[in-house]
Amino acid sequence: MSDAVLVERTISFVKERLEGAKSGHDWFHIQRVFRNSLLIAREEAKELDLLVVSLGALLHDIADSKFHNGDETVGPKVAADFLKTLGLQAKTIAHIEQIVANISFKNTFTSGKTVKIFNSLELQVVQDADRLDALGAIGIARAFHYGGYKNRKIYDPEIAPNLKMTREGYKKSQGPTINHFYEKLLLLKDKMHTPAGKRLAEERHAFLLHYLEEFYREWNPL
Ligand code: ADP
Ligand code: NI
């Protein structure tokens, strides 16, 4: 199978699996991450495996642990089982499986310590693209969409953001959605890996700051 056909097959599989997916992990999130991954990859000076980037981006949220009782092994397994049906090399499958296993923001926390489990340029590209989707105008929309789904307040001046979030704390957080900006979104730009990812994150970060400024101005009109 050509790479184009492999990508098409994977798109069909992912679309079908994510039918009715909850909280911002729908097909369009995948499509944005896929496109931004290609954009970032295009600007990357170093050699990279575009097929791994493409399939990694398409499969990165195939089974969100939030909806599998916190089980973080489901996604990589579903991805690997699907990739075997495409007849890809074992090495390629293993690489994509690692991308799915290591993409999540939550995986950078382990008992409050940052650990690196696996790394590759292809993972960095997809991770940057995934993080970009949590920033900018789309990131704001996704945050309030998630907050609404969880019935969270948009803002509460009495509840301060928790800046010392552990892996468990991040998963259990009940705070207002504006706090999420300080607990996660505004930290993302300094975690970007690639030059293109960094540049795009800077722009989207500036947009978040501008949004917050306007938000507080409207909240405190006097
Ligand atoms: P990831 O895919 O990196 O693990 P999540 O699944 O935690 O990210 O988040 C998916 C989307 O929902 C992101 O845009 C993220 O900012 C948003 N989100 C996650 N947790 C919260 C929260 N507590 N409040 C508001 N938005 C959130
Ligand atoms: Ni994602």
Short mmCIF file of C-alpha atoms and ligand atoms in Angstrom, two decimals:
data_model
loop_
_atom_site.label_atom_id
_atom_site.label_comp_id
_atom_site.label_asym_id
_atom_site.label_seq_id
_atom_site.Cartn_x
_atom_site.Cartn_y
_atom_site.Cartn_z
CA MET A 1 0.00 0.00 0.00
CA SER A 2 1.22 3.51 -0.77
CA ASP A 3 1.56 6.02 2.06
CA ALA A 4 -1.43 7.95 0.71
CA VAL A 5 -3.62 4.85 0.88
CA LEU A 6 -2.34 4.03 4.38
CA VAL A 7 -3.30 7.54 5.50
CA GLU A 8 -6.75 7.26 3.87
CA ARG A 9 -7.41 3.90 5.54
CA THR A 10 -6.37 5.33 8.89
CA ILE A 11 -8.61 8.39 8.45
CA SER A 12 -11.61 6.10 7.79
CA PHE A 13 -10.80 3.97 10.84
CA VAL A 14 -10.38 6.98 13.15
CA LYS A 15 -13.52 8.76 11.91
CA GLU A 16 -15.58 5.65 12.50
CA ARG A 17 -14.11 5.02 15.97
CA LEU A 18 -14.54 8.59 17.14
CA GLU A 19 -18.17 8.83 16.01
CA GLY A 20 -19.93 10.51 18.95
CA ALA A 21 -16.70 11.10 20.90
CA LYS A 22 -16.97 13.38 23.92
CA SER A 23 -15.24 16.56 25.09
CA GLY A 24 -13.08 17.97 22.36
CA HIS A 25 -11.58 14.70 21.20
CA ASP A 26 -13.71 14.43 18.11
CA TRP A 27 -12.64 13.86 14.52
CA PHE A 28 -12.11 17.59 13.95
CA HIS A 29 -9.55 17.73 16.77
CA ILE A 30 -7.73 14.87 15.08
CA GLN A 31 -7.95 16.61 11.71
CA ARG A 32 -6.49 19.83 13.15
CA VAL A 33 -3.67 17.94 14.86
CA PHE A 34 -2.98 16.01 11.65
CA ARG A 35 -2.80 19.21 9.59
CA ASN A 36 -0.69 21.07 12.13
CA SER A 37 1.63 18.07 12.37
CA LEU A 38 2.22 18.25 8.60
CA LEU A 39 2.75 22.02 8.82
CA ILE A 40 5.32 21.63 11.60
CA ALA A 41 7.00 18.70 9.86
CA ARG A 42 7.33 20.72 6.65
CA GLU A 43 9.41 23.33 8.45
CA GLU A 44 11.54 20.80 10.27
CA ALA A 45 15.14 20.82 9.07
CA LYS A 46 15.94 17.34 10.32
CA GLU A 47 14.89 14.17 8.51
CA LEU A 48 11.72 12.63 9.79
CA ASP A 49 9.38 9.81 8.94
CA LEU A 50 6.27 11.51 7.55
CA LEU A 51 4.23 8.33 7.59
CA VAL A 52 4.89 7.89 11.31
CA VAL A 53 3.98 11.55 11.93
CA SER A 54 0.75 11.21 9.90
CA LEU A 55 -0.46 7.96 11.43
CA GLY A 56 0.70 9.02 14.90
CA ALA A 57 -1.30 12.25 14.63
CA LEU A 58 -4.38 10.42 13.34
CA LEU A 59 -4.27 7.78 16.08
CA HIS A 60 -3.04 9.87 19.02
CA ASP A 61 -6.43 10.11 20.79
CA ILE A 62 -7.92 6.86 19.57
CA ALA A 63 -8.89 5.80 23.09
CA ASP A 64 -8.79 8.57 25.70
CA SER A 65 -8.01 7.08 29.12
CA LYS A 66 -10.56 9.50 30.65
CA PHE A 67 -13.25 7.36 29.03
CA HIS A 68 -11.66 4.00 29.82
CA ASN A 69 -11.58 4.25 33.61
CA GLY A 70 -8.17 5.90 33.42
CA ASP A 71 -6.67 2.95 31.55
CA GLU A 72 -3.84 4.46 29.50
CA THR A 73 -2.92 1.21 27.76
CA VAL A 74 -6.11 1.04 25.65
CA GLY A 75 -5.09 3.70 23.08
CA PRO A 76 -1.70 2.21 22.15
CA LYS A 77 -3.25 -1.26 21.95
CA VAL A 78 -6.13 -0.17 19.68
CA ALA A 79 -3.63 1.69 17.48
CA ALA A 80 -1.24 -1.26 17.23
CA ASP A 81 -4.04 -3.75 16.48
CA PHE A 82 -5.29 -1.51 13.69
CA LEU A 83 -1.82 -0.91 12.24
CA LYS A 84 -1.21 -4.65 12.06
CA THR A 85 -4.19 -4.93 9.70
CA LEU A 86 -2.40 -2.48 7.36
CA GLY A 87 0.60 -4.77 7.16
CA LEU A 88 3.12 -2.17 8.33
CA GLN A 89 6.61 -3.10 9.49
CA ALA A 90 6.87 -4.04 13.17
CA LYS A 91 9.32 -1.18 13.74
CA THR A 92 6.90 1.40 12.32
CA ILE A 93 4.01 0.01 14.36
CA ALA A 94 6.11 0.11 17.55
CA HIS A 95 7.06 3.74 16.89
CA ILE A 96 3.45 4.86 16.34
CA GLU A 97 2.37 2.89 19.40
CA GLN A 98 4.96 4.82 21.45
CA ILE A 99 3.62 8.12 20.10
CA VAL A 100 0.08 7.21 21.20
CA ALA A 101 1.37 6.07 24.60
CA ASN A 102 3.46 9.17 25.27
CA ILE A 103 1.55 12.07 23.76
CA SER A 104 -0.60 13.10 26.68
CA PHE A 105 0.11 16.12 28.83
CA LYS A 106 -0.82 13.97 31.83
CA ASN A 107 2.07 11.64 31.06
CA THR A 108 4.56 14.36 31.90
CA PHE A 109 3.52 14.07 35.55
CA THR A 110 4.49 11.17 37.76
CA SER A 111 4.04 11.87 41.45
CA GLY A 112 4.72 15.52 40.68
CA LYS A 113 8.00 14.76 38.90
CA THR A 114 8.50 15.23 35.19
CA VAL A 115 9.72 12.06 33.54
CA LYS A 116 10.61 11.29 29.97
CA ILE A 117 9.56 7.83 28.90
CA PHE A 118 10.14 7.80 25.16
CA ASN A 119 11.29 10.41 22.70
CA SER A 120 11.59 10.91 18.95
CA LEU A 121 11.34 13.81 16.55
CA GLU A 122 8.08 12.34 15.20
CA LEU A 123 6.59 12.27 18.73
CA GLN A 124 7.72 15.86 19.28
CA VAL A 125 6.01 17.03 16.08
CA VAL A 126 2.69 15.39 16.97
CA GLN A 127 2.91 16.53 20.59
CA ASP A 128 3.52 20.12 19.49
CA ALA A 129 0.55 19.95 17.11
CA ASP A 130 -1.66 18.51 19.88
CA ARG A 131 -0.58 21.26 22.27
CA LEU A 132 -1.27 23.95 19.67
CA ASP A 133 -4.88 22.78 19.59
CA ALA A 134 -5.16 23.62 23.31
CA LEU A 135 -4.00 27.19 22.58
CA GLY A 136 -5.36 30.17 20.70
CA ALA A 137 -9.00 30.67 19.70
CA ILE A 138 -9.56 26.96 19.33
CA GLY A 139 -7.91 26.19 22.65
CA ILE A 140 -10.25 28.64 24.39
CA ALA A 141 -13.29 27.09 22.71
CA ARG A 142 -12.15 23.62 23.73
CA ALA A 143 -11.50 24.64 27.33
CA PHE A 144 -15.01 26.08 27.79
CA HIS A 145 -16.52 23.19 25.92
CA TYR A 146 -14.80 20.80 28.34
CA GLY A 147 -15.77 22.95 31.34
CA GLY A 148 -19.41 22.93 30.22
CA TYR A 149 -19.36 19.20 29.74
CA LYS A 150 -18.05 18.86 33.31
CA ASN A 151 -20.50 21.49 34.57
CA ARG A 152 -17.67 23.73 35.82
CA LYS A 153 -17.96 27.44 36.52
CA ILE A 154 -16.36 29.66 33.92
CA TYR A 155 -14.62 31.70 36.62
CA ASP A 156 -14.67 32.21 40.39
CA PRO A 157 -12.42 34.93 41.84
CA GLU A 158 -12.46 33.05 45.20
CA ILE A 159 -10.86 29.92 43.75
CA ALA A 160 -7.18 30.37 42.96
CA PRO A 161 -5.50 28.26 40.29
CA ASN A 162 -3.52 25.31 41.61
CA LEU A 163 -0.06 25.80 40.21
CA LYS A 164 1.46 22.74 41.88
CA MET A 165 -0.61 20.22 40.04
CA THR A 166 0.33 16.56 40.30
CA ARG A 167 -0.70 13.92 37.79
CA GLU A 168 -3.60 12.84 40.02
CA GLY A 169 -4.53 16.43 40.86
CA TYR A 170 -4.71 17.33 37.19
CA LYS A 171 -7.09 14.46 36.49
CA LYS A 172 -9.32 15.26 39.49
CA SER A 173 -9.27 19.06 39.17
CA GLN A 174 -12.75 20.59 39.67
CA GLY A 175 -11.73 24.22 39.31
CA PRO A 176 -13.33 26.87 37.12
CA THR A 177 -12.29 26.85 33.49
CA ILE A 178 -10.32 30.10 33.70
CA ASN A 179 -8.03 28.34 36.20
CA HIS A 180 -7.21 25.79 33.54
CA PHE A 181 -5.52 28.61 31.59
CA TYR A 182 -3.00 29.05 34.43
CA GLU A 183 -2.74 25.37 35.32
CA LYS A 184 -2.11 24.14 31.80
CA LEU A 185 -2.65 26.37 28.79
CA LEU A 186 -0.22 29.19 29.61
CA LEU A 187 2.49 26.64 30.45
CA LEU A 188 2.38 25.01 27.04
CA LYS A 189 4.45 27.48 25.04
CA ASP A 190 7.57 26.67 27.06
CA LYS A 191 7.09 22.96 26.45
CA MET A 192 7.17 23.11 22.68
CA HIS A 193 9.93 21.16 20.95
CA THR A 194 10.13 22.23 17.31
CA PRO A 195 10.93 25.67 15.84
CA ALA A 196 7.59 25.89 14.01
CA GLY A 197 5.73 24.64 17.10
CA LYS A 198 7.40 27.28 19.24
CA ARG A 199 6.58 30.08 16.83
CA LEU A 200 2.92 29.11 16.48
CA ALA A 201 2.59 28.59 20.23
CA GLU A 202 3.95 32.10 20.90
CA GLU A 203 1.24 33.59 18.68
CA ARG A 204 -1.53 31.57 20.27
CA HIS A 205 -0.18 32.25 23.76
CA ALA A 206 -0.34 35.99 23.12
CA PHE A 207 -3.95 35.55 22.03
CA LEU A 208 -4.78 33.81 25.35
CA LEU A 209 -3.23 36.67 27.32
CA HIS A 210 -5.22 39.17 25.31
CA TYR A 211 -8.39 37.16 25.91
CA LEU A 212 -7.78 37.01 29.68
CA GLU A 213 -7.18 40.74 29.84
CA GLU A 214 -10.51 41.40 28.14
CA PHE A 215 -12.25 38.77 30.30
CA TYR A 216 -11.21 40.50 33.55
CA ARG A 217 -12.03 43.91 32.14
CA GLU A 218 -15.58 42.77 31.44
CA TRP A 219 -15.81 40.98 34.81
CA ASN A 220 -14.72 44.09 36.73
CA PRO A 221 -16.35 46.95 34.87
CA LEU A 222 -15.96 49.49 37.69
P1 ADP B 1 -4.65 15.84 26.35
O1 ADP B 1 -5.30 15.35 25.06
O2 ADP B 1 -3.43 16.67 26.15
O3 ADP B 1 -4.51 14.77 27.40
P2 ADP B 1 -6.99 16.63 27.68
O4 ADP B 1 -7.68 15.41 27.21
O5 ADP B 1 -6.67 16.77 29.11
O6 ADP B 1 -5.65 16.88 26.91
O7 ADP B 1 -7.79 17.87 27.20
C1 ADP B 1 -8.53 17.99 26.00
C2 ADP B 1 -9.03 19.41 25.86
O8 ADP B 1 -9.82 19.74 26.99
C3 ADP B 1 -7.89 20.45 25.85
O9 ADP B 1 -8.18 21.50 24.98
C4 ADP B 1 -7.82 20.91 27.27
O10 ADP B 1 -7.32 22.21 27.41
C5 ADP B 1 -9.26 20.81 27.71
N1 ADP B 1 -9.31 20.55 29.15
C6 ADP B 1 -8.75 19.52 29.83
N2 ADP B 1 -8.94 19.65 31.16
C7 ADP B 1 -9.62 20.80 31.32
C8 ADP B 1 -10.12 21.52 32.44
N3 ADP B 1 -9.95 21.09 33.67
N4 ADP B 1 -10.78 22.67 32.21
C9 ADP B 1 -10.96 23.14 30.96
N5 ADP B 1 -10.52 22.53 29.86
C10 ADP B 1 -9.85 21.37 30.03
NI NI B 2 -5.26 15.33 21.19
#
